[in-house]
XYZ file of C-alpha atoms in Angstrom:
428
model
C 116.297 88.408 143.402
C 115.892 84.952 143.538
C 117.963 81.871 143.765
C 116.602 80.439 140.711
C 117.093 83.518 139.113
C 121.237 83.605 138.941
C 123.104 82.604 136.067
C 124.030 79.200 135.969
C 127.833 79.290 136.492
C 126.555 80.664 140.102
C 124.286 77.579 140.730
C 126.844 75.511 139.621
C 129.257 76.348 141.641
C 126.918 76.476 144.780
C 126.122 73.192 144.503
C 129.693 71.994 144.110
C 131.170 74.248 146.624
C 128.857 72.422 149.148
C 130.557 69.119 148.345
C 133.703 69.595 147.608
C 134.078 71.874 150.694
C 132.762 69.449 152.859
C 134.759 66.710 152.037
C 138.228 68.854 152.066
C 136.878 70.146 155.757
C 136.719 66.551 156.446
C 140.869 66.611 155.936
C 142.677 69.884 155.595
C 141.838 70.899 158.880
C 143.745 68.136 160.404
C 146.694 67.712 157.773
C 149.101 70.092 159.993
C 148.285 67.807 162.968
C 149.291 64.711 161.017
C 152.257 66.218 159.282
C 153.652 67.475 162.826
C 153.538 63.652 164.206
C 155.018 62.331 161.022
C 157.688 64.227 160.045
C 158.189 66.351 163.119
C 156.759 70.371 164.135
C 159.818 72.372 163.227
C 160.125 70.694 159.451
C 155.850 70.867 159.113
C 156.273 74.474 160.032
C 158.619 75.072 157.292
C 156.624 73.148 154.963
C 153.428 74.752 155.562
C 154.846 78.528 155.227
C 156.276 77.232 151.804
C 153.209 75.994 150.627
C 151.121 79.123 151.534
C 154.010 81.141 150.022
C 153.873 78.894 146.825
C 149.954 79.427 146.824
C 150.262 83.384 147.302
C 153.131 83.407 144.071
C 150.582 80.685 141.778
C 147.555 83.092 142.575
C 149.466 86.017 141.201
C 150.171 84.144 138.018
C 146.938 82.367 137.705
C 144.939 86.490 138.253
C 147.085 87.394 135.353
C 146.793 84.183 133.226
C 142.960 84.294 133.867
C 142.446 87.766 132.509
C 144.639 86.770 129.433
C 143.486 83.754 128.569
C 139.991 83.362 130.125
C 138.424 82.257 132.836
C 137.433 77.978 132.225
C 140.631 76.985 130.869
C 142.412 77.548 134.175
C 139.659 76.255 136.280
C 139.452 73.026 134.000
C 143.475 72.759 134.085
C 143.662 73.863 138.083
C 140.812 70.886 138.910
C 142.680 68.504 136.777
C 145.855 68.636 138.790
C 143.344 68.660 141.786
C 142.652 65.288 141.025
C 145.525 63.948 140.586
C 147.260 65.410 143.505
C 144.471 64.307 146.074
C 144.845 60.722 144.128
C 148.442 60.854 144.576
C 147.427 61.619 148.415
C 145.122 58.669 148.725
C 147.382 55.811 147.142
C 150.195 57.585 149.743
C 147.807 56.664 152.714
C 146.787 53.098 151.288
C 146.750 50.349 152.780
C 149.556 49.222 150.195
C 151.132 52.609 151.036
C 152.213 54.730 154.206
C 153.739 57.918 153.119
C 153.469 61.375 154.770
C 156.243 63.058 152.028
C 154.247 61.606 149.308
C 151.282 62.817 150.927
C 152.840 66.517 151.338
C 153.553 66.680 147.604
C 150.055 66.279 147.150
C 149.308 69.089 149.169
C 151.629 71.026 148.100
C 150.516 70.757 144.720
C 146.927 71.342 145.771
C 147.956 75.098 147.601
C 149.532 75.645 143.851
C 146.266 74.774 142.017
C 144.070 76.633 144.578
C 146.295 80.035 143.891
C 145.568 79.130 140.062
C 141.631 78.543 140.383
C 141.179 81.143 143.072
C 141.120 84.123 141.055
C 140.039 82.632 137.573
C 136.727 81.079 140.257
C 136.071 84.212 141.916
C 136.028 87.092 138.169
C 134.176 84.150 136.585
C 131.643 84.827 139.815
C 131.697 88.642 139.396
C 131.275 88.356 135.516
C 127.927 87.119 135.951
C 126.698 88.852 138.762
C 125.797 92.798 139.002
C 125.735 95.305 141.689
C 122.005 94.596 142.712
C 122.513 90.449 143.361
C 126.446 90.267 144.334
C 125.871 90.299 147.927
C 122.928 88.126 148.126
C 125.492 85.658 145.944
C 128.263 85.787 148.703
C 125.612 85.123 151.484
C 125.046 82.350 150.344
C 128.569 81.087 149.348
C 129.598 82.795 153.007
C 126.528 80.391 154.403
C 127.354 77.635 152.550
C 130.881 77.778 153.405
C 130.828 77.733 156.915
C 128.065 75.079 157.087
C 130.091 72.958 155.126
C 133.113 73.639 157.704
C 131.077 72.754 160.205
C 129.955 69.706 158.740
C 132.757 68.319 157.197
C 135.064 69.179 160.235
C 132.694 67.326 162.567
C 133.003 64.156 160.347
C 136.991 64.363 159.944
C 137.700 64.898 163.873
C 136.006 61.020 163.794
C 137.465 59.451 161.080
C 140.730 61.610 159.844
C 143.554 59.440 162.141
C 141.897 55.682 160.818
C 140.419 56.117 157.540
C 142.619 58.491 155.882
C 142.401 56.117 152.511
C 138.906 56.492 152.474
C 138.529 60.559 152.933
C 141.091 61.300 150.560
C 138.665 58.800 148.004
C 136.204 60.715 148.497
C 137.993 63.285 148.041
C 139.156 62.186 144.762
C 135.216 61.535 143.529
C 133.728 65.143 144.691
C 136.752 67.224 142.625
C 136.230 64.293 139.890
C 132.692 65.300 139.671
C 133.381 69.125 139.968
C 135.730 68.690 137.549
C 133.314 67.447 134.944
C 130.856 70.238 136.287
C 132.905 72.997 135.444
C 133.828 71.363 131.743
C 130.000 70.695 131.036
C 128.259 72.978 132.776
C 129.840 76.572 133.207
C 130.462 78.628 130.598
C 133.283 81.009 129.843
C 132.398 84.177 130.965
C 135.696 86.179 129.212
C 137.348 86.169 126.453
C 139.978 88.586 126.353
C 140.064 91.027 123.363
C 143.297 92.010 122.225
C 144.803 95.436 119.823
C 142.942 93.946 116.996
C 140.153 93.317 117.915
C 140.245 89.469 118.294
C 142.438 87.090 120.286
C 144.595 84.880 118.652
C 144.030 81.629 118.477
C 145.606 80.062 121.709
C 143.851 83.027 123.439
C 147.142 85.228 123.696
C 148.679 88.418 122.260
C 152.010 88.786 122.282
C 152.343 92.720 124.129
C 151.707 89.527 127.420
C 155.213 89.102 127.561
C 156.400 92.581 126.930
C 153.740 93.436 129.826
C 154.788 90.867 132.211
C 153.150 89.965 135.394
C 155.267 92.536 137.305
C 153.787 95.359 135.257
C 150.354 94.178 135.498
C 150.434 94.003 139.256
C 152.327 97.228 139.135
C 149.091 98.326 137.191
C 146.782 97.219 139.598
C 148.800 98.459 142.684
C 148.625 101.945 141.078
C 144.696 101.767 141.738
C 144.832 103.635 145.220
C 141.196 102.864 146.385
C 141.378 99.411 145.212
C 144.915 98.924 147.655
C 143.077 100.867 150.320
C 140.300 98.500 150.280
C 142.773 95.449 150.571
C 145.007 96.630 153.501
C 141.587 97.872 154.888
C 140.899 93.331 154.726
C 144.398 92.995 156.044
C 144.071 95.493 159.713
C 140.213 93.961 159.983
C 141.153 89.860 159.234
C 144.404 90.493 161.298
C 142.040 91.109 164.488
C 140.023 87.882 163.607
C 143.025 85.824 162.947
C 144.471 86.941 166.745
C 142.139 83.650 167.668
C 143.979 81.003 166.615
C 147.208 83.027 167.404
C 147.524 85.458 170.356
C 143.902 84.609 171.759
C 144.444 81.210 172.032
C 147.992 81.151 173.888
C 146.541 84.130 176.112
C 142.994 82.043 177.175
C 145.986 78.773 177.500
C 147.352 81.048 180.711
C 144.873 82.909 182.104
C 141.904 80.007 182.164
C 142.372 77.171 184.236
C 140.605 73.629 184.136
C 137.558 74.581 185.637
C 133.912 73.216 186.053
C 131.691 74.641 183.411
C 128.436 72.723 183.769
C 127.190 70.414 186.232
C 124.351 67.949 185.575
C 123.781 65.311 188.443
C 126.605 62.803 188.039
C 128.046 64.295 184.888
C 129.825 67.280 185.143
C 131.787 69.307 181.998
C 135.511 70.726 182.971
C 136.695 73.712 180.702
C 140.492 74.987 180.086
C 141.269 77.647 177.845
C 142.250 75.326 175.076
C 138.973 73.643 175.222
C 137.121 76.979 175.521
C 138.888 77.885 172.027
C 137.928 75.155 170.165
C 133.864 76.182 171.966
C 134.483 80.015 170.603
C 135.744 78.608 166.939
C 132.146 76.287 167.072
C 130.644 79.078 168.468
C 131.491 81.558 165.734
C 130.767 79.082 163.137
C 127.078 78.015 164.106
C 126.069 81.528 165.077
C 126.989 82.089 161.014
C 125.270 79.372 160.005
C 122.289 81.175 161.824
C 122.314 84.170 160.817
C 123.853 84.429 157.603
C 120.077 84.212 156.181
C 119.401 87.619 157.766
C 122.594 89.429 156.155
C 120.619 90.379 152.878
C 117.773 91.381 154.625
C 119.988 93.820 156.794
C 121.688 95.047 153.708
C 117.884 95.747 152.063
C 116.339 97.521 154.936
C 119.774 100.379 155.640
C 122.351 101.653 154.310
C 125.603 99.699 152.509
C 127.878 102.462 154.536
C 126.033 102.151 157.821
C 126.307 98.441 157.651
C 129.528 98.174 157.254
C 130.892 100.661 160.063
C 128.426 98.965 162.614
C 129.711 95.425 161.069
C 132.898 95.831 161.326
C 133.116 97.366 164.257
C 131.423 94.871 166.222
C 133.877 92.546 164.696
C 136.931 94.414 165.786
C 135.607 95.111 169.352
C 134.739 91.394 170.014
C 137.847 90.156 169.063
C 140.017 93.172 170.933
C 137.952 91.992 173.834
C 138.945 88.578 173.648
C 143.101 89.575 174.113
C 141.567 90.893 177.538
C 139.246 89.490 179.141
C 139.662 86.156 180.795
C 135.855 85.542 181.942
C 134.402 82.605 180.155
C 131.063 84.446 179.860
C 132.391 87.523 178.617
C 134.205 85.603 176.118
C 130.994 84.056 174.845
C 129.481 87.261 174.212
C 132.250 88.823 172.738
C 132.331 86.228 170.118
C 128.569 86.705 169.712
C 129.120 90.518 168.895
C 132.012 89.572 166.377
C 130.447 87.058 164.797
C 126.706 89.269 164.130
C 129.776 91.765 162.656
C 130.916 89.339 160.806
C 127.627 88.401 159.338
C 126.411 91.689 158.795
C 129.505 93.214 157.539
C 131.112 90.124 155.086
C 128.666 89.962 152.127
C 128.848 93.984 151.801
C 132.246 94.309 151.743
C 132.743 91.413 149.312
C 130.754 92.647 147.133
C 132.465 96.045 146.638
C 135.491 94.098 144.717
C 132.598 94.004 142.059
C 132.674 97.701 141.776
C 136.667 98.049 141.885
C 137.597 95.414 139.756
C 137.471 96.609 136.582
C 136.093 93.964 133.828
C 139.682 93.307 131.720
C 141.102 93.182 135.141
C 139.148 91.118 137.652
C 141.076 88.070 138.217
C 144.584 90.159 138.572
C 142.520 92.183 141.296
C 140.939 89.136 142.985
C 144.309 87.436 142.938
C 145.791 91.192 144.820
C 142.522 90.710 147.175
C 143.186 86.741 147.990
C 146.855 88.316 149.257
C 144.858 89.991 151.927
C 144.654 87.225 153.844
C 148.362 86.279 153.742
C 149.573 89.916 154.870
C 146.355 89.102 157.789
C 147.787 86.402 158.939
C 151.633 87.338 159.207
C 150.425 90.414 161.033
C 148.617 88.480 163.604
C 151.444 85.784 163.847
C 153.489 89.080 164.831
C 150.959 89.708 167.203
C 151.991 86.523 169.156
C 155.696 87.988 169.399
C 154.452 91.532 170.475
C 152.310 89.667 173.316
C 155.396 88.252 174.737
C 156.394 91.767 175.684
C 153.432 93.198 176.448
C 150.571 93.515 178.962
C 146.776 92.039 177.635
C 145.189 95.975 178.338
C 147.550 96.582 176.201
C 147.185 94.431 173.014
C 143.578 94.803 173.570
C 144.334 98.653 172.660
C 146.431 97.727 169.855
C 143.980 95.424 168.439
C 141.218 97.661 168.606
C 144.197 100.448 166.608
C 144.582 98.302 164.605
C 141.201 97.378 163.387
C 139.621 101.006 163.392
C 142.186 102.056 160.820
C 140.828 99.091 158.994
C 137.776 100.223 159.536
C 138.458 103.584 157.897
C 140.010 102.131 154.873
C 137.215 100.614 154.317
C 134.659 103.394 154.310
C 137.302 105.740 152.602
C 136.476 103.019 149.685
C 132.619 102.952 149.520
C 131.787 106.478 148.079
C 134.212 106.016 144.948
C 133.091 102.155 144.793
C 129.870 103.790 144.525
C 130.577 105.756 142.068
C 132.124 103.354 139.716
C 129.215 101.251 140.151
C 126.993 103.751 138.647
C 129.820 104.553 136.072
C 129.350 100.544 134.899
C 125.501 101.026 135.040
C 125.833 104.591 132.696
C 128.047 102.316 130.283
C 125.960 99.902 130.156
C 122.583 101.572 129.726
């Protein structure tokens, strides 16, 4: 399989995803900073925990919408509100205009449209792919991704605090220009077919509102591989997610300023703050590395072997972390979780192919996308545990925690295997 050789909703979205994620690297990563020195920590904490719940609720409605109504209406309507909301956000940090509440609303707004497009995005994705070229497609959107994180992230830290105006313009042109990508150049990839035979003409039947959303996440909640498979995401993302929470105030205490290299007149001092921000750089370059040899490590073994090794590395380097205190140790650690990372991402991705069932995808990839949510509460909890207990010990709970992740996971490959060949039977 070659690039050339996907459909063209895939290249499409490539190509975009490379800009438009490097511009919004160039400004979300910095928008909790500025919101805590504008309108104060305690109020930006309650702000930001609204607007990821309000992103978690909109991605439940926008999975079911999507699989009622099609896939390109909601991405056209979801990157039209984009555009005005990171519009709103540039004329709010003008130089005719200074407001951070303004600006909020705008962000706000743009968690709600991500929860729409999210799902409608990601089925459209898995519409067009098949069993045999789904993980080379999220190697490359996992590669492009992080390289445009690392790019875009390098550019904001510059220019984020004095040309705000300017990045949020930008801004404003890349989703303008995605937005006329998506209406021009990808095609629907669903449309839903109803009792009759035929959807009505606005695309909807009316058994949607006897169903509900409620029912048809009750539906999809009844699949028990497919919940398996996410709260296998939620134990193995909650260990990653430990960095920016329990790793990060435990390397604050136990690593003082210290010298870390020494060149003639210039020597570089290290604390653990600074060494967090070197792991997070770390982690990110080492993927933009070695995310070209995923597929070729998913050609030459196993899917099952793969993932166990994968995923395990991941786990242990990241349990390590909540222990150690050695800089070099550290390093290393974050070298074994990131080659898990690598190894283990595309495979595991690509099994939501095989679960998600084709009437059904963007309800499941909006359940999936929830994952991360439930990751992240359970390693903010891991913060207040660590208050109470000793680093051997989190390090032990970590590790718990991710091997049951682990084994959710491969509890899911045999019968994702199985409906994969089920699809290719059907289909034959």
């Amino acid at each position: 399989m070659r690039f050339r050789e996907f459909h063209k909703n895939v290249k499409t979205r490539i190509y975009v995803m490379f800009a438009f994620g490097t511009v919004q690297a160039m400004t979300f990563p910095f928008m909790a900073i500025y919101f805590a020195k504008s309108i104060g920590e305690t109020t930006t904490g309650i702000l930001l925990t609204l607007s990821v719940a309000a992103s978690m609720v909109s991605g439940a409605i926008g999975g079911y919408y999507a699989d009622k109504i099609g896939r390109k209406k909601l991405m056209v309507l979801s990157e039209a509100v984009f555009l005005l909301s990171y519009v709103l956000m540039a004329v709010a940090n003008s130089p005719w205009l200074h407001s951070p509440w303004l600006t909020f609303i705008g962000f706000f707004i743009t968690n709600i449209c991500w929860g729409v497009y999210g799902p409608a995005d990601e089925a459209m994705l898995l519409d067009v792919t098949t069993a045999n070229n789904r993980e080379l497609m999220y190697a490359i959107f996992y590669w492009v991704n992080n390289l445009t994180i690392a790019v875009g992230s390098s550019i904001g830290a510059i220019f984020f605090e004095s040309y705000r105006f300017e990045l949020f313009g930008a801004m404003s042109l890349v989703v303008l220009a995605s937005l006329l990508a998506t209406v021009f150049l990808i095609e629907e990839t669903y449309v839903p077919v109803h009792g009759n035979g035929h959807a009505n003409e606005h695309g909807h039947h009316p058994s949607a509102t006897k169903n509900g959303i409620i029912h048809n996440y009750v539906k999809v909640l009844r699949d028990r591989v497919f919940v398996r498979y996410v709260l296998g995401g939620v134990f193995v993302m909650a260990t990653e997610f430990q960095l920016s929470n329990y790793i990060g105030i435990h390397l604050a205490k136990v690593i003082p300023n210290q010298p870390l290299l020494a060149l003639r007149n210039f020597v570089l001092h290290i604390d653990g703050v600074k060494l967090l921000g070197f792991l997070q750089t770390e982690n990110t370059i080492l993927v933009v590395l070695f995310a070209a040899f995923a597929t070729t490590i998913s050609r030459r073994f196993p899917d099952k072997r793969v993932l166990a090794v994968g995923l395990f590395l991941q786990v242990l380097g990241y349990s390590v972390m909540t222990v150690t205190g050695s800089v070099g140790l550290l390093l290393v650690a974050m070298l074994f979780a990131t080659i898990g990372e690598v190894a283990s991402v595309p495979a595991r991705q690509a099994y939501l192919g095989d679960l998600a069932p084709h009437h059904a995808r963007s309800s499941y990839v909006a359940v999936n996308g929830m994952a991360f949510g439930g990751s992240r509460i359970l390693a903010s909890l891991g913060v207040v545990v660590g208050v109470f207990t000793p680093n051997w010990m989190m390090g032990i709970l970590s590790m718990g925690v991710g091997v049951l992740g682990i084994a959710l996971y491969l509890s899911v490959v045999n019968p994702a295997l199985a409906r994969r060949k089920n699809v290719h039977s059907l289909s034959a």
